[in-house]
Amino acid sequence: MTSERPDDEPTAPLAPPPGRQPDQQGPPPSWGQQPPPQQVGQQVGQPVGQPVGPQQQPYPSPTPPWPGIGQPRPGHPTFQQPYLPGHPQQPLPYGPPEPPQSGSATPGRRLPRWTWPVVALLSLLLGVVGGLIGGSLVGGDTSTVEIERRTAQPLPSDNDSVASVAAEVLPSTVQIIAESGGTSSSGSAQGATGSGFVYDQQGHVITNNHVVAEAAKAGGRIQVVDQDGNRSRATVVGRSTVYDIAVLRSEGAKELTPAAVGSAEQMRVGETVVAIGSPLGLAATVTSGIISAVNRPVTTGQGEGDSSYINAVQTDAAINPGNSGGPLVNLQGQVVGVNSAIASLGSSLTSDQGGNIGVGFAIPIEQVEVTATQILKTGKAQYPVIGANVRGTDSLDGARVESISPGSPAARSDLEVGDVVRRVDDQPVTTSIDVVVAVRSHVPGEKVTLTIERDGRTQEVEVGLDAKTG
């Protein structure tokens, strides 16, 4: 079985040749650099201008699975939220006046009662103003983009009705039609279709990068279609090939209800989830299933330039081409992930049997929020790097350091060429993909702890994370 990213370009190969191991692939992948195209995912997009039907499903020829993908990975921690810790509050230096010290030449004067409320009010105002000024100095101008997301759960905690979830989330889900500008042999417009959901009240929509990538490069037209069939033009605010996330903006989306945001971290294996989107161009389609696994390292893409690495939520909810970018939702009506990839069987099957087989992958909403916030503030997204190239071992029990870039965080640490990385923080490493996914689940400025083996001895090395844009 291979994991495929249900792709908008059906002819591109998306998986490594059969029988090749991670340590046999081209130049070794880099933490923060794009590793060799050891893709195991197929994007869930649908070509525009083709009739709906299984004979038109845009699947590449499936190939055997990437070693380690699809196997249980015990011991993986939950996805880490890269939020800054809160600063402890200090007690205010106010209180009743102290009595004069004995022997004082001048007795203390009692201030009027109205003094203390005035002082408290002034202190509060000064604190608020000072906090705003301090925030702008430390974190940049945070007022340029207002993100008014609904985070409260729309449905009760004990809800078990998929119908209720569908009724709640469908009005927030849209179909994406991305035309690249060319025409097919039949004369229809070329491009891709996918799905997305309304992120805030400013008309921003979240989808996958691979849904709009070709249209964005070619200057094509992108449209958002709501549940009632209303269409509106959309523009790309920014996109990340590394995390396969794109943020669009549409005036028509301002009239729609933003989706509630939940947490992939809090989801447990076996919990029910609902996938909503437009598989095979069939808008407003709802499927349900369970969380099959969490923290599943998956890489998708067509080549070195657009490979993405996902610390994925795995689900058996039916996902097909066209579901890309749509929400994966819990039973409280909150988005916990963005559907991005599916798995397919071997090439012995015909293309019309290459649809959903119950193995789909979604980008955790925590990572989506981090990337979307960066894009909304700067138009670009960043990802962490440590500056070392690694290659998977023959025994699939680690990744060997092949080279270290001068001046990089790895060069400033105790890491050495030849070290075999066994764990990143407390996540076990079986292939080089595990290392890349684990590092990219952090944010620049943080540190990771690598458990390495050197000369038969195990030790820990702490490495900082620099930032790259992509």
Steps between C-alpha positions, in 0.01 A plus 500: 500500500618849433382818650399740227429868504184515286651724240379766264753386237424132443800408288775594745666216697449545872673208662854356499587214264424154641756335721702809578585581857542847653875465500500426129339825390710767324652775711402471865210714622571809704330622813354815361612420145269302270600130527501279190156430359415196714133574475241272647196721451261581222327837511125501521418731210287459191575626147259761370309440180473122522172310545435360845542126511743237619653461155628860528664476842842668473721245670862433417623144481519390863824352630606310812498690830780702643667297777360585839191686374182327602670319786416584863744741658457460877630769725427802285394797712211721417554790265659790683331836494764763428347766715705728712461433870314762699695742708427475872321802640662689784288642785418864460703726731194662644327475833401700805756756614740386765484679838792730576797345669530563869718797572420660168515878517203540262183295551355335182201659328197289414412528131135546395308179424452590134878492445538121486234429234655771283848354548374151416326622187808688381716193569265283295509742206877528517530121512283453194683769301836366612401147402399611152825690453703210635317254275574709194866518591536128563261340252451752225181676407232252602217739419546479123298176481207416721415133521150462637469123514223322683663251733205403722347166412168549318359162607473336844783287631278191497383545140511179299310616193692531172193673356534777759866543411418520129230760560743708707810485278366483144421874493867567583639261235566605140606347171816643340523525120852598392548556125858521382411684179554228239249274325485123463468307173123508544503880524420519872700710743795330667555518873397326817212480742524456872338603823550754776339660802435856615760600757386841625258786442740683269430253219811282538472139387735212584584235240796288385785661310490228235140592414592856392872472423474475121240775477711724723813445290316559171299798619179306444155549647398359837136479608333413827160327483284489813239243603227679303705510180593870523837574339747774584853578386785426738861611520796325659618677816789260543587133484748252644630207298671363811176461697267478195284788626362795305296798620254660257291813531155540349241773541228238474644310796438801724131411489566146622539371854858422608557141606566427865856391577574203724815306587662200336713452810196417707363243257537135596532200275154357439308827533249581228585767243322643197663598168327768291594607149447455126637159396497448123333838465199395710459809719386488863579130549511366856672178611579369848746265664739488792846623594718206397834636624666825601848643442544300182807624303395538136667673208313598186577684179611465143863598528767686688332836453162426652549217750317545828547321829204431725485384859162369399172394654404173332132425440285240327235756408457478121729755330534519123641736236328835555498470881835681519486801730167408655447477874525191717261570787427353843150428631487841668517667156861620536768467230783275620686463169521579130458197271806474278600146399375146446663161458456271198556133426762354269512541125329163440168676541345706222466875536127487562568302816754747632269708716456504872618189683451631850845655552495878484715770658422848631728785606445570874313824559772622739750510214238655271443784746871573538556508123184696426583762763848549353353539151237747615762715673777494241368326189755222554548197722813387679624157597783392732838365387808372681733475201595134478449236230391153608457162335292210632683193624480158333335357810233775511581587860639851461645763268873560451638856483668532159603866509461817705470848348757754628351765726179305552347411839630144450854636450471698823387192693683180599355310204759330277505339157450127542267529800189283472186675617278258692244743641391862458381615842311187605391393150673190361671528162481223240567699180624842397137606445436456872778747577370765259139469621602514866714811449232678297239442768685771694542869421818702438666613821421182691746220573484125444680225684654233279581162647798381298730201492873565454771235523259260665397749767166678532483867593274802462576810295296820519467692173333836434269571207557772241228623263455461127213622285295258298 
